[in-house]
Tab-separated table of C-alpha atoms in Angstrom:
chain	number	residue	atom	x	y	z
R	813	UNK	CA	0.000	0.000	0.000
R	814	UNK	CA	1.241	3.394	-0.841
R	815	UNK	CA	2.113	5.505	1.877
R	816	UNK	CA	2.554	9.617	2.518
R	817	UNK	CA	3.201	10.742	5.541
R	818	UNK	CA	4.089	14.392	6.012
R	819	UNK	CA	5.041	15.507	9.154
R	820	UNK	CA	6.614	19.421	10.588
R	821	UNK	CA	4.234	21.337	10.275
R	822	UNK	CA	2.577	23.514	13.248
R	823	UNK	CA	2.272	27.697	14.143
R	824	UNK	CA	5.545	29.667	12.529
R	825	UNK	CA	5.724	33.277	12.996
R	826	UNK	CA	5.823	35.794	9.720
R	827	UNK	CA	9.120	35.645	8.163
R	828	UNK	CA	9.971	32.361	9.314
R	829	UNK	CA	11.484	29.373	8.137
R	830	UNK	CA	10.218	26.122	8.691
R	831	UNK	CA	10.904	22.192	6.827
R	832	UNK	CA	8.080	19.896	6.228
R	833	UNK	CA	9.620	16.368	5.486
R	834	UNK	CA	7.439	13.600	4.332
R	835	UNK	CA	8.129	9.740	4.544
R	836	UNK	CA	7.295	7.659	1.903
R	837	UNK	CA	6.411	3.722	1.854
R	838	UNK	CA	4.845	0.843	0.041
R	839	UNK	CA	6.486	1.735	-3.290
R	840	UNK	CA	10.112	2.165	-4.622
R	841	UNK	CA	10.549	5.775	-3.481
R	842	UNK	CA	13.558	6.348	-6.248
R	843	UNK	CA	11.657	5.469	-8.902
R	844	UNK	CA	9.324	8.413	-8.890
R	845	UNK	CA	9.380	12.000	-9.424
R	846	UNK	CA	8.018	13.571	-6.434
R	847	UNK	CA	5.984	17.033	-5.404
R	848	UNK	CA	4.081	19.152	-3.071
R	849	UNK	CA	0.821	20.950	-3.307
R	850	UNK	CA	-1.088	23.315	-0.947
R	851	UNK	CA	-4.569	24.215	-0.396
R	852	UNK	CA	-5.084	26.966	1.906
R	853	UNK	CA	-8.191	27.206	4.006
R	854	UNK	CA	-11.524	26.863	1.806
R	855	UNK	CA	-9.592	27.206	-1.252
R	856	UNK	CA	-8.655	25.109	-3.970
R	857	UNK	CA	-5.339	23.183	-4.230
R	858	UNK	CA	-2.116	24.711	-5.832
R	859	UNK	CA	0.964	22.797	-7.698
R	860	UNK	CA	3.998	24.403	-5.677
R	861	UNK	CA	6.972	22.129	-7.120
R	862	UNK	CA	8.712	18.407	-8.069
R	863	UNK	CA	11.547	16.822	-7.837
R	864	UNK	CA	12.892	14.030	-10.237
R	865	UNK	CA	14.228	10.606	-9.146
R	866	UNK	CA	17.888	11.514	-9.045
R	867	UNK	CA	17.346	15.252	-7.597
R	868	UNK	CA	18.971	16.524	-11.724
R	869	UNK	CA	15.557	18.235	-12.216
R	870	UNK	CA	13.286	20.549	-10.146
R	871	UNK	CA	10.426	22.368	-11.288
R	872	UNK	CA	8.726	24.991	-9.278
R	873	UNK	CA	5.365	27.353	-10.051
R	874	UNK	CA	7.025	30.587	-10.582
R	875	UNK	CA	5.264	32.726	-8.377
R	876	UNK	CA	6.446	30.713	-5.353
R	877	UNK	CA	10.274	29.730	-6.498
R	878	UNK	CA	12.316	32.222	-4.987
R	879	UNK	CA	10.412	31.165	-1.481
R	880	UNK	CA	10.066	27.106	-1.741
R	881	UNK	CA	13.241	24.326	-2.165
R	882	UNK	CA	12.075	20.598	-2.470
R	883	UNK	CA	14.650	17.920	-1.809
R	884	UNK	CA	14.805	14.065	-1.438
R	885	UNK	CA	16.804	11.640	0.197
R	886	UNK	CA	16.269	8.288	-1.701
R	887	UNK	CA	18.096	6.346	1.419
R	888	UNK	CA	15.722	7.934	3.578
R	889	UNK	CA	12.336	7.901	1.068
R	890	UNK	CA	11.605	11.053	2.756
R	891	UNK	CA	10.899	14.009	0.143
R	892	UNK	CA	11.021	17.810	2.252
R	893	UNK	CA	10.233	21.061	1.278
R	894	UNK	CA	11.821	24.124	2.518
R	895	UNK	CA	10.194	27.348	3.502
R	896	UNK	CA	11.312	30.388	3.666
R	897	UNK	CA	10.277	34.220	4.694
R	898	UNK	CA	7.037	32.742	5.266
R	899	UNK	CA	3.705	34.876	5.315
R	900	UNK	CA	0.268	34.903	6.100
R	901	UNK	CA	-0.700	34.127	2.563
R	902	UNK	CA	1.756	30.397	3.259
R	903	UNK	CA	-1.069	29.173	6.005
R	904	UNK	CA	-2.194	25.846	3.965
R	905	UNK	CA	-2.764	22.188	4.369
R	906	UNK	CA	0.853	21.102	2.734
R	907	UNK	CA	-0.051	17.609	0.603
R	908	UNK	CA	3.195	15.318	-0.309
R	909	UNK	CA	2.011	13.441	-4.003
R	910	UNK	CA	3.545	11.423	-6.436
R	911	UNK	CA	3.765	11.984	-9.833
R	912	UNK	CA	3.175	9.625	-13.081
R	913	UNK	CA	1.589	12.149	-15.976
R	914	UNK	CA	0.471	14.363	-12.750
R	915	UNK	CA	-0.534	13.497	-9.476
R	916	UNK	CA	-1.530	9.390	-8.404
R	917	UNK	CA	-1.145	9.290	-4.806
R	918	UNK	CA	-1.367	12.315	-2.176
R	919	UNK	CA	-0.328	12.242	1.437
R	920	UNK	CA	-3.058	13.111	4.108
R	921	UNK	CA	-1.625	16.511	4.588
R	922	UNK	CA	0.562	18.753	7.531
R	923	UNK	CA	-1.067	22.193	8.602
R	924	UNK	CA	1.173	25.440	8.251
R	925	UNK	CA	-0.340	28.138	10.366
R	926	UNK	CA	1.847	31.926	9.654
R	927	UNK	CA	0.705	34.028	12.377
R	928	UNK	CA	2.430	36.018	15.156
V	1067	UNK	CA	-1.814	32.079	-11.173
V	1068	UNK	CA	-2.262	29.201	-13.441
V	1069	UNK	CA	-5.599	27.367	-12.530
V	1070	UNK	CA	-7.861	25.547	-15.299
V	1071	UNK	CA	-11.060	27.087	-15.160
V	1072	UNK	CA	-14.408	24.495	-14.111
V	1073	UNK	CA	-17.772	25.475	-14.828
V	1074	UNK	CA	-19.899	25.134	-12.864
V	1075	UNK	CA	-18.147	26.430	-9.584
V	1076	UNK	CA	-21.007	24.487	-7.132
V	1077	UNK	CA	-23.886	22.051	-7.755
V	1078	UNK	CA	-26.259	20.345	-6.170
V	1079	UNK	CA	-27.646	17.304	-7.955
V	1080	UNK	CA	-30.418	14.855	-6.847
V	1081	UNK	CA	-29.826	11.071	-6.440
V	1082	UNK	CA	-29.807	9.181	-9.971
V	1083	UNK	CA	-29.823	12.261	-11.371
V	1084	UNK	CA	-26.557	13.095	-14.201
V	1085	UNK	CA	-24.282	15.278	-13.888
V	1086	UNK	CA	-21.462	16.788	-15.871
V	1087	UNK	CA	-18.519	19.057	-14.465
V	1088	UNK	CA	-16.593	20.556	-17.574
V	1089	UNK	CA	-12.539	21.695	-17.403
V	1090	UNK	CA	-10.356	23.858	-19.968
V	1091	UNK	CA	-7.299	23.179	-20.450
V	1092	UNK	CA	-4.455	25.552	-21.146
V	1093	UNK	CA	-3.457	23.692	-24.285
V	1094	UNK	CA	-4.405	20.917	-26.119
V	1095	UNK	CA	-2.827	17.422	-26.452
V	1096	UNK	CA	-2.290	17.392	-22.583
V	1097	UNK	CA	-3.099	14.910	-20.140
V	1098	UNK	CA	-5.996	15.514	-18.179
V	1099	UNK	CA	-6.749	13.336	-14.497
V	1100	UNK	CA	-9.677	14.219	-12.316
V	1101	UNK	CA	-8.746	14.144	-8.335
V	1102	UNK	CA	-11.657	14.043	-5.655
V	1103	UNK	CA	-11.762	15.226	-2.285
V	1104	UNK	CA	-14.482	15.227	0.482
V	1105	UNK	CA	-14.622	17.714	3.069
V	1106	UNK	CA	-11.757	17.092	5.993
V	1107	UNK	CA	-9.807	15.008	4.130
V	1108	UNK	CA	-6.757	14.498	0.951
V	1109	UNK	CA	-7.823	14.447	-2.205
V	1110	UNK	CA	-7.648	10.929	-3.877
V	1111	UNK	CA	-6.614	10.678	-7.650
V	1112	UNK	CA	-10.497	9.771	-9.642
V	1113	UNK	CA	-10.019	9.477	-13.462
V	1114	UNK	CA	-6.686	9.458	-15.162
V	1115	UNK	CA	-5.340	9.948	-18.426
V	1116	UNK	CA	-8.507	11.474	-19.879
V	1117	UNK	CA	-11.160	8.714	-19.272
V	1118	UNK	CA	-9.368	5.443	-16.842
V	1119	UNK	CA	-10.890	5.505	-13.578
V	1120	UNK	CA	-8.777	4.908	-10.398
V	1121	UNK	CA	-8.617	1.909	-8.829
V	1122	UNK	CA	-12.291	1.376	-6.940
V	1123	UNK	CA	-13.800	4.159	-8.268
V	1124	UNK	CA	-17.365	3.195	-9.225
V	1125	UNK	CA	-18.259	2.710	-13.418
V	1126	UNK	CA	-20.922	5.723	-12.783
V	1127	UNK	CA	-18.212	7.939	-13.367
V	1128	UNK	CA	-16.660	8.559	-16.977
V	1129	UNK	CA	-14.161	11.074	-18.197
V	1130	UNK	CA	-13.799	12.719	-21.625
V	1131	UNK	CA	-12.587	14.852	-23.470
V	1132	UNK	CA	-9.923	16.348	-26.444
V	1133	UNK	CA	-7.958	19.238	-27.104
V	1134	UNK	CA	-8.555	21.855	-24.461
V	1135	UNK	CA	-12.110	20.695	-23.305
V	1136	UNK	CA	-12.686	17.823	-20.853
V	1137	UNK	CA	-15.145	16.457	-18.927
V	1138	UNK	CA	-16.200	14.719	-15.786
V	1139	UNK	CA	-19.939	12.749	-16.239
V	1140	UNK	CA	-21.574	10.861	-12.996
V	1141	UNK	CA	-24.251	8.563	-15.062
V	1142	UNK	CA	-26.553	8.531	-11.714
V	1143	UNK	CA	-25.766	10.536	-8.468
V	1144	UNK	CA	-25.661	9.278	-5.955
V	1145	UNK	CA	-25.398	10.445	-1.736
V	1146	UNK	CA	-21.747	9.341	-1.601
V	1147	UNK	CA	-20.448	11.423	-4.824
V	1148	UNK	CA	-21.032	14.972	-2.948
V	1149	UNK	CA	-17.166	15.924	-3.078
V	1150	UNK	CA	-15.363	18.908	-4.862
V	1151	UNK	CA	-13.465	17.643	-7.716
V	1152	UNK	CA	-10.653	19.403	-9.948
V	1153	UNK	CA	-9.083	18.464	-12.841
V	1154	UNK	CA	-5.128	18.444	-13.092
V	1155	UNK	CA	-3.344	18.859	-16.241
V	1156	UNK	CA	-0.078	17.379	-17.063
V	1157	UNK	CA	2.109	17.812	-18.353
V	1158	UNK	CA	2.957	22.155	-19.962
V	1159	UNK	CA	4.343	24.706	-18.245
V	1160	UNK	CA	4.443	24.520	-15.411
V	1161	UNK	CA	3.693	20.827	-15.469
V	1162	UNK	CA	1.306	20.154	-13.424
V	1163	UNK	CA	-2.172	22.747	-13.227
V	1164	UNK	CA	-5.501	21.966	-11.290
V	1165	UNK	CA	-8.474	23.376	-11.929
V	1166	UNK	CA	-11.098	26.136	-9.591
V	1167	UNK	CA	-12.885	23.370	-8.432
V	1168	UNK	CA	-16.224	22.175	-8.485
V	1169	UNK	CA	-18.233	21.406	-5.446
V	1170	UNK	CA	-20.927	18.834	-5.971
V	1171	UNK	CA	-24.030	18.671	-3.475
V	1172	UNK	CA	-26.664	16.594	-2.936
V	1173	UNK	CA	-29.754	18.134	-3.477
């Protein structure tokens, strides 16, 4: 059974950093490109970034680049996403997925909550 | 922001009733999946590659579609298929794009 389990998330105040890692199982982690998505509160989701099998390739939407680094450790299957100079408009449900053609499996999610 | 746009935005639909959410794509040639999700929890992946449904998803649903139109059909509603559902592209710039959403109710 695939597995995605995303775990760091919590309350970070504005301007913040703050890593979300997620652990992968029940599927040959290295195969796979990898990604992250958000959804903030009653809103819809949104692609943020993935990472190919070897770490040679990483795509990010460009309005959130400059803010968001995805990495993977393949001994580790554990994908992570780095944040940085977070704001209030970064409070989201943060989804782990893997990718074939877009999006097959998603993780159950990790709050981010950017408040003071 | 790149999101597909969905029409219509909310619906309510009575059982055995059909219904059909639509989904533009950005280009054409593209491969279009359909994701589910149901209030308080992930979404789950629905229809894939244009028309395959997902492993345990009932044969009610169907997908279709070609060049920048697509579409998501439930033959006969039913109580248990009140869920928002987007589309996702695959695979432009960037390469992956999901739709505004469409929330389905049960009327």
């Amino acid at each position: 059974e695939v597995k995605l389990v995303e775990s760091g998330g919590g309350l970070v105040q504005p301007g913040r950093s703050l890593k979300l890692s997620c652990t992968a199982s029940g599927f040959s982690f290295n195969y796979y490109w990898m990604g992250w998505v958000r959804q903030a509160p009653g809103k819809g989701l949104e692609w943020i970034g993935e990472i190919n099998q070897d770490s040679s390739s990483i795509k990010y939407t460009p309005s959130l680049k400059d803010k968001f680094t995805i990495s993977r450790d393949n001994a580790q299957n554990t994908l992570y996403l780095q944040m940085s100079k977070l704001g209030s408009e970064d409070t989201a449900i943060y989804y782990c997925v893997r990718e074939i053609f877009g999006v097959d499996y998603w993780g159950q999610g990790v709050m981010v909550t950017v408040s003071s | 922001e790149n999101v597909l746009p969905q029409s219509p935005t909310t619906m309510a639909a009575s059982p055995g009733e059909k219904v059909t959410i639509t989904c533009h794509a950005s280009s054409s040639g593209l491969n279009m999946n359909w994701h589910q999700q149901k209030s308080g929890t992930s979404p789950k992946l629905w229809i894939y590659d244009t028309s395959k449904l997902a492993s345990g998803v009932p044969d009610r649903f169907s997908g279709s579609g070609s060049g920048t139109s697509y579409s998501l059909t439930i033959n006969t509603m039913e109580t248990e298929d009140a869920a928002t559902y987007y589309c996702q592209q695959c695979c432009s710039t960037p390469p992956i794009t999901f739709g505004s959403g469409t929330k389905l109710e049960i009327k």
